[in-house]
mmCIF file of C-alpha atoms and ligand atoms in Angstrom:
data_model
loop_
_atom_site.group_PDB
_atom_site.id
_atom_site.type_symbol
_atom_site.label_atom_id
_atom_site.label_comp_id
_atom_site.label_asym_id
_atom_site.label_seq_id
_atom_site.Cartn_x
_atom_site.Cartn_y
_atom_site.Cartn_z
ATOM 1 C CA MET A 185 97.577 86.863 99.628
ATOM 2 C CA THR A 186 101.293 86.144 99.298
ATOM 3 C CA ILE A 187 103.001 89.284 98.081
ATOM 4 C CA ALA A 188 105.389 89.202 95.128
ATOM 5 C CA SER A 189 109.015 90.278 95.586
ATOM 6 C CA SER A 190 109.743 93.991 95.386
ATOM 7 C CA GLU A 191 111.680 93.404 92.134
ATOM 8 C CA GLN A 192 108.622 91.715 90.641
ATOM 9 C CA ILE A 193 106.363 94.520 91.807
ATOM 10 C CA ALA A 194 108.701 97.118 90.323
ATOM 11 C CA GLU A 195 108.858 95.267 86.995
ATOM 12 C CA ARG A 196 105.085 94.842 86.790
ATOM 13 C CA TYR A 197 104.456 98.457 87.730
ATOM 14 C CA ARG A 198 106.823 99.642 84.981
ATOM 15 C CA ARG A 199 105.035 97.428 82.481
ATOM 16 C CA VAL A 200 101.580 98.750 83.392
ATOM 17 C CA ARG A 201 102.865 102.341 83.280
ATOM 18 C CA ASP A 202 104.366 101.833 79.815
ATOM 19 C CA GLU A 203 101.201 100.164 78.621
ATOM 20 C CA VAL A 204 98.745 102.849 79.692
ATOM 21 C CA GLY A 205 100.854 105.916 78.882
ATOM 22 C CA GLU A 206 101.462 109.255 80.551
ATOM 23 C CA ARG A 207 97.902 110.488 80.506
ATOM 24 C CA VAL A 208 96.554 107.745 82.758
ATOM 25 C CA THR A 209 97.184 107.880 86.505
ATOM 26 C CA VAL A 210 98.007 104.457 87.909
ATOM 27 C CA VAL A 211 96.586 104.293 91.419
ATOM 28 C CA VAL A 212 98.112 101.364 93.275
ATOM 29 C CA ALA A 213 95.505 99.700 95.499
ATOM 30 C CA SER A 214 97.591 99.325 98.634
ATOM 31 C CA LYS A 215 95.085 97.402 100.792
ATOM 32 C CA TYR A 216 97.106 94.256 100.085
ATOM 33 C CA VAL A 217 100.326 95.532 101.647
ATOM 34 C CA SER A 218 101.330 96.378 105.190
ATOM 35 C CA ALA A 219 102.870 99.686 106.162
ATOM 36 C CA GLU A 220 106.333 98.031 106.175
ATOM 37 C CA GLU A 221 105.838 96.526 102.737
ATOM 38 C CA MET A 222 104.997 99.925 101.298
ATOM 39 C CA ALA A 223 108.700 100.793 101.309
ATOM 40 C CA GLY A 224 108.989 98.498 98.289
ATOM 41 C CA LEU A 225 106.347 100.507 96.456
ATOM 42 C CA ALA A 226 108.338 103.687 96.908
ATOM 43 C CA GLU A 227 111.420 101.890 95.555
ATOM 44 C CA ALA A 228 109.395 100.678 92.599
ATOM 45 C CA GLY A 229 108.627 104.275 91.702
ATOM 46 C CA VAL A 230 104.947 104.147 92.690
ATOM 47 C CA GLU A 231 103.665 107.678 93.088
ATOM 48 C CA VAL A 232 99.948 107.333 93.819
ATOM 49 C CA VAL A 233 98.400 104.866 96.269
ATOM 50 C CA GLY A 234 94.730 104.223 96.954
ATOM 51 C CA GLU A 235 93.631 103.114 100.420
ATOM 52 C CA ASN A 236 90.305 101.486 101.287
ATOM 53 C CA ARG A 237 90.227 102.166 104.994
ATOM 54 C CA ALA A 238 90.672 105.426 106.870
ATOM 55 C CA GLN A 239 92.515 103.633 109.666
ATOM 56 C CA ASP A 240 95.119 102.217 107.267
ATOM 57 C CA LEU A 241 95.433 105.560 105.558
ATOM 58 C CA ASP A 242 96.180 107.220 108.880
ATOM 59 C CA LEU A 243 98.773 104.607 109.797
ATOM 60 C CA LYS A 244 100.517 104.480 106.433
ATOM 61 C CA HIS A 245 100.509 108.220 105.998
ATOM 62 C CA ALA A 246 102.190 108.584 109.375
ATOM 63 C CA ALA A 247 104.963 106.307 108.115
ATOM 64 C CA TYR A 248 105.396 107.663 104.567
ATOM 65 C CA GLY A 249 103.937 111.170 104.381
ATOM 66 C CA ASP A 250 104.688 112.844 101.079
ATOM 67 C CA THR A 251 106.494 109.815 99.645
ATOM 68 C CA PHE A 252 103.173 109.028 97.960
ATOM 69 C CA ARG A 253 100.138 110.926 96.801
ATOM 70 C CA TRP A 254 97.191 109.456 98.676
ATOM 71 C CA HIS A 255 93.808 108.591 97.204
ATOM 72 C CA PHE A 256 90.845 107.021 98.942
ATOM 73 C CA ILE A 257 89.082 104.244 97.023
ATOM 74 C CA GLY A 258 87.050 102.441 99.709
ATOM 75 C CA HIS A 259 83.598 102.911 101.103
ATOM 76 C CA LEU A 260 83.673 106.308 102.783
ATOM 77 C CA GLN A 261 81.833 106.542 106.079
ATOM 78 C CA SER A 262 81.002 110.098 107.024
ATOM 79 C CA ASN A 263 82.639 109.711 110.444
ATOM 80 C CA LYS A 264 85.956 108.898 108.706
ATOM 81 C CA VAL A 265 85.993 111.879 106.397
ATOM 82 C CA LYS A 266 88.308 113.912 108.628
ATOM 83 C CA VAL A 267 91.320 111.664 108.019
ATOM 84 C CA VAL A 268 90.627 111.630 104.323
ATOM 85 C CA ASN A 269 90.390 115.426 104.216
ATOM 86 C CA ARG A 270 93.733 115.687 105.920
ATOM 87 C CA PHE A 271 95.747 113.341 103.724
ATOM 88 C CA CYS A 272 94.080 112.676 100.386
ATOM 89 C CA GLU A 273 94.237 114.554 97.113
ATOM 90 C CA LEU A 274 91.275 112.634 95.678
ATOM 91 C CA VAL A 275 88.420 110.402 96.791
ATOM 92 C CA HIS A 276 87.226 107.948 94.111
ATOM 93 C CA SER A 277 84.301 106.455 95.933
ATOM 94 C CA LEU A 278 81.976 109.175 97.089
ATOM 95 C CA SER A 279 78.446 107.834 97.272
ATOM 96 C CA SER A 280 76.602 109.499 100.128
ATOM 97 C CA GLU A 281 75.412 113.014 100.780
ATOM 98 C CA SER A 282 76.469 112.868 104.414
ATOM 99 C CA ALA A 283 80.076 112.173 103.407
ATOM 100 C CA ALA A 284 79.937 114.718 100.580
ATOM 101 C CA THR A 285 78.799 117.438 102.979
ATOM 102 C CA ARG A 286 81.869 116.897 105.161
ATOM 103 C CA LEU A 287 84.407 116.353 102.414
ATOM 104 C CA THR A 288 86.808 119.194 101.594
ATOM 105 C CA VAL A 289 88.990 117.477 98.987
ATOM 106 C CA PRO A 290 88.107 116.753 95.339
ATOM 107 C CA ALA A 291 86.089 113.623 94.699
ATOM 108 C CA LEU A 292 84.682 111.318 92.086
ATOM 109 C CA LEU A 293 81.174 110.050 92.411
ATOM 110 C CA GLU A 294 80.869 106.268 92.468
ATOM 111 C CA VAL A 295 78.119 105.172 90.122
ATOM 112 C CA ASN A 296 76.358 101.829 90.382
ATOM 113 C CA LEU A 297 75.654 101.330 86.679
ATOM 114 C CA ALA A 298 74.463 97.761 86.962
ATOM 115 C CA GLU A 299 72.093 98.871 89.729
ATOM 116 C CA GLU A 300 73.289 95.944 91.803
ATOM 117 C CA GLY A 301 71.660 96.170 95.204
ATOM 118 C CA THR A 302 74.721 94.837 96.969
ATOM 119 C CA LYS A 303 77.077 97.461 95.605
ATOM 120 C CA SER A 304 77.743 100.959 96.800
ATOM 121 C CA GLY A 305 77.435 103.865 94.446
ATOM 122 C CA VAL A 306 74.690 106.225 93.402
ATOM 123 C CA SER A 307 72.258 105.433 90.659
ATOM 124 C CA PRO A 308 72.798 107.308 87.377
ATOM 125 C CA VAL A 309 69.650 109.397 87.924
ATOM 126 C CA GLU A 310 71.086 110.815 91.157
ATOM 127 C CA ILE A 311 74.242 112.216 89.534
ATOM 128 C CA ALA A 312 72.803 115.584 88.483
ATOM 129 C CA SER A 313 71.606 116.507 91.965
ATOM 130 C CA PHE A 314 74.963 115.533 93.511
ATOM 131 C CA LEU A 315 76.794 117.743 91.012
ATOM 132 C CA LEU A 316 74.553 120.691 91.754
ATOM 133 C CA ARG A 317 75.106 120.422 95.474
ATOM 134 C CA PHE A 318 78.774 119.406 95.472
ATOM 135 C CA PRO A 319 80.820 121.258 92.856
ATOM 136 C CA SER A 320 84.082 119.635 93.986
ATOM 137 C CA ILE A 321 83.092 116.466 92.119
ATOM 138 C CA ARG A 322 85.546 116.061 89.235
ATOM 139 C CA GLY A 323 84.401 112.849 87.671
ATOM 140 C CA LEU A 324 82.929 109.394 88.018
ATOM 141 C CA MET A 325 84.059 105.993 89.175
ATOM 142 C CA THR A 326 82.500 102.572 88.696
ATOM 143 C CA MET A 327 83.063 98.938 89.596
ATOM 144 C CA PRO A 328 81.428 96.692 86.986
ATOM 145 C CA PRO A 329 79.991 93.323 88.059
ATOM 146 C CA LEU A 330 82.718 90.737 88.583
ATOM 147 C CA ALA A 331 83.377 88.806 85.391
ATOM 148 C CA ALA A 332 86.101 86.502 84.128
ATOM 149 C CA ASP A 333 86.185 88.172 80.716
ATOM 150 C CA PRO A 334 87.474 91.765 80.695
ATOM 151 C CA GLU A 335 85.296 92.456 77.649
ATOM 152 C CA ALA A 336 82.250 92.054 79.907
ATOM 153 C CA SER A 337 83.265 95.340 81.584
ATOM 154 C CA ARG A 338 83.401 97.312 78.333
ATOM 155 C CA PRO A 339 79.705 98.314 78.165
ATOM 156 C CA TYR A 340 79.890 99.667 81.731
ATOM 157 C CA PHE A 341 83.057 101.648 81.047
ATOM 158 C CA ARG A 342 81.621 103.020 77.833
ATOM 159 C CA ARG A 343 78.435 104.025 79.601
ATOM 160 C CA LEU A 344 80.349 105.720 82.415
ATOM 161 C CA ALA A 345 82.344 107.719 79.847
ATOM 162 C CA GLU A 346 79.118 108.793 78.128
ATOM 163 C CA VAL A 347 77.504 109.879 81.391
ATOM 164 C CA ALA A 348 80.651 111.803 82.415
ATOM 165 C CA ALA A 349 80.701 113.565 79.050
ATOM 166 C CA GLU A 350 77.027 114.513 79.405
ATOM 167 C CA HIS A 351 77.903 116.232 82.671
ATOM 168 C CA GLU A 352 81.229 117.641 81.390
ATOM 169 C CA LEU A 353 83.211 115.764 84.010
ATOM 170 C CA PRO A 354 86.858 115.241 83.012
ATOM 171 C CA GLU A 355 87.924 112.377 85.297
ATOM 172 C CA LEU A 356 87.070 108.697 84.917
ATOM 173 C CA SER A 357 88.294 106.143 87.465
ATOM 174 C CA MET A 358 87.653 102.739 85.969
ATOM 175 C CA GLY A 359 89.511 99.492 85.469
ATOM 176 C CA THR A 360 91.267 97.158 87.898
ATOM 177 C CA SER A 361 93.879 94.418 87.367
ATOM 178 C CA GLN A 362 91.720 92.295 85.159
ATOM 179 C CA ASP A 363 90.118 94.917 82.921
ATOM 180 C CA TYR A 364 92.297 98.055 82.977
ATOM 181 C CA ARG A 365 93.298 97.703 79.320
ATOM 182 C CA VAL A 366 89.646 97.801 78.284
ATOM 183 C CA ALA A 367 89.033 100.733 80.653
ATOM 184 C CA VAL A 368 91.881 102.741 79.115
ATOM 185 C CA GLU A 369 90.502 102.063 75.636
ATOM 186 C CA GLU A 370 87.202 103.482 76.867
ATOM 187 C CA GLY A 371 88.779 106.650 78.236
ATOM 188 C CA ALA A 372 89.861 105.965 81.831
ATOM 189 C CA THR A 373 92.000 108.769 83.269
ATOM 190 C CA LEU A 374 92.695 106.794 86.462
ATOM 191 C CA ILE A 375 93.030 103.034 86.891
ATOM 192 C CA ARG A 376 93.169 101.221 90.232
ATOM 193 C CA ILE A 377 95.571 98.270 90.235
ATOM 194 C CA GLY A 378 96.229 95.771 93.014
ATOM 195 C CA GLU A 379 96.535 92.047 92.363
ATOM 196 C CA ALA A 380 98.293 92.369 89.020
ATOM 197 C CA LEU A 381 101.193 93.974 90.866
ATOM 198 C CA PHE A 382 101.188 92.118 94.143
ATOM 199 C CA LYS A 383 100.036 88.559 93.660
ATOM 200 C CA ALA A 384 102.838 85.997 93.825
ATOM 201 C CA HIS A 385 102.315 83.411 91.072
HETATM 202 C C1 PLP B 191 91.190 96.419 95.699
HETATM 203 C C2 PLP B 191 90.555 97.424 94.838
HETATM 204 C C3 PLP B 191 90.999 97.637 93.530
HETATM 205 C C4 PLP B 191 92.110 96.839 92.890
HETATM 206 O O1 PLP B 191 91.595 95.604 92.454
HETATM 207 P P1 PLP B 191 92.573 94.489 91.878
HETATM 208 O O2 PLP B 191 91.647 93.484 91.302
HETATM 209 O O3 PLP B 191 93.352 93.986 93.023
HETATM 210 O O4 PLP B 191 93.413 95.147 90.840
HETATM 211 C C5 PLP B 191 90.387 98.645 92.797
HETATM 212 N N1 PLP B 191 89.370 99.367 93.304
HETATM 213 C C6 PLP B 191 88.906 99.184 94.537
HETATM 214 C C7 PLP B 191 87.780 100.009 95.038
HETATM 215 C C8 PLP B 191 89.471 98.204 95.350
HETATM 216 O O5 PLP B 191 88.987 98.000 96.582
#
């Protein structure tokens, strides 16, 4: 992907921030940018970044440290938990007991609402037992099936909000570039934005 100019990124980030309001945390999905390019994110006023890979997290954290607050949004392998424990304030994508057992930072449980076999995430019926065993779970995250129309995501977001409320979980990580507006309408407290900021048109 060709990355937009840092001025463009700054302008788009400001626009998203204004749109979603103070109560929603904008997590910038930084898998699209190199460690060097992350300097532009700091200039743009980005506070929270979400990494998909422990290796990248390690590398980028070494370069930027406390310039950002670090979240982990990728598939979490239990042998990579150590790095995440060291640097992250929140994991969005917890979906295995082996990772949960090793994790020492707060997490959201990734839920596979569409029950798509190809996707990671626990099934809704597994949530209760995870919460019993792992009290550091603060909320839920989901990735709805890919769709061109953002409205197609609404039933999944609404369902996730209902399930979180049933379990008295305050945090909801839902919505990406194409459907974050819908997610915020349905109660997202964290959105994860990549392409809408970075893609050069
Ligand atoms: C890349 C990524 C995002 C951001 O998606 P965009 O469509 O680029 O906004 C959000 N969540 C996860 C888990 C991702 O890997």
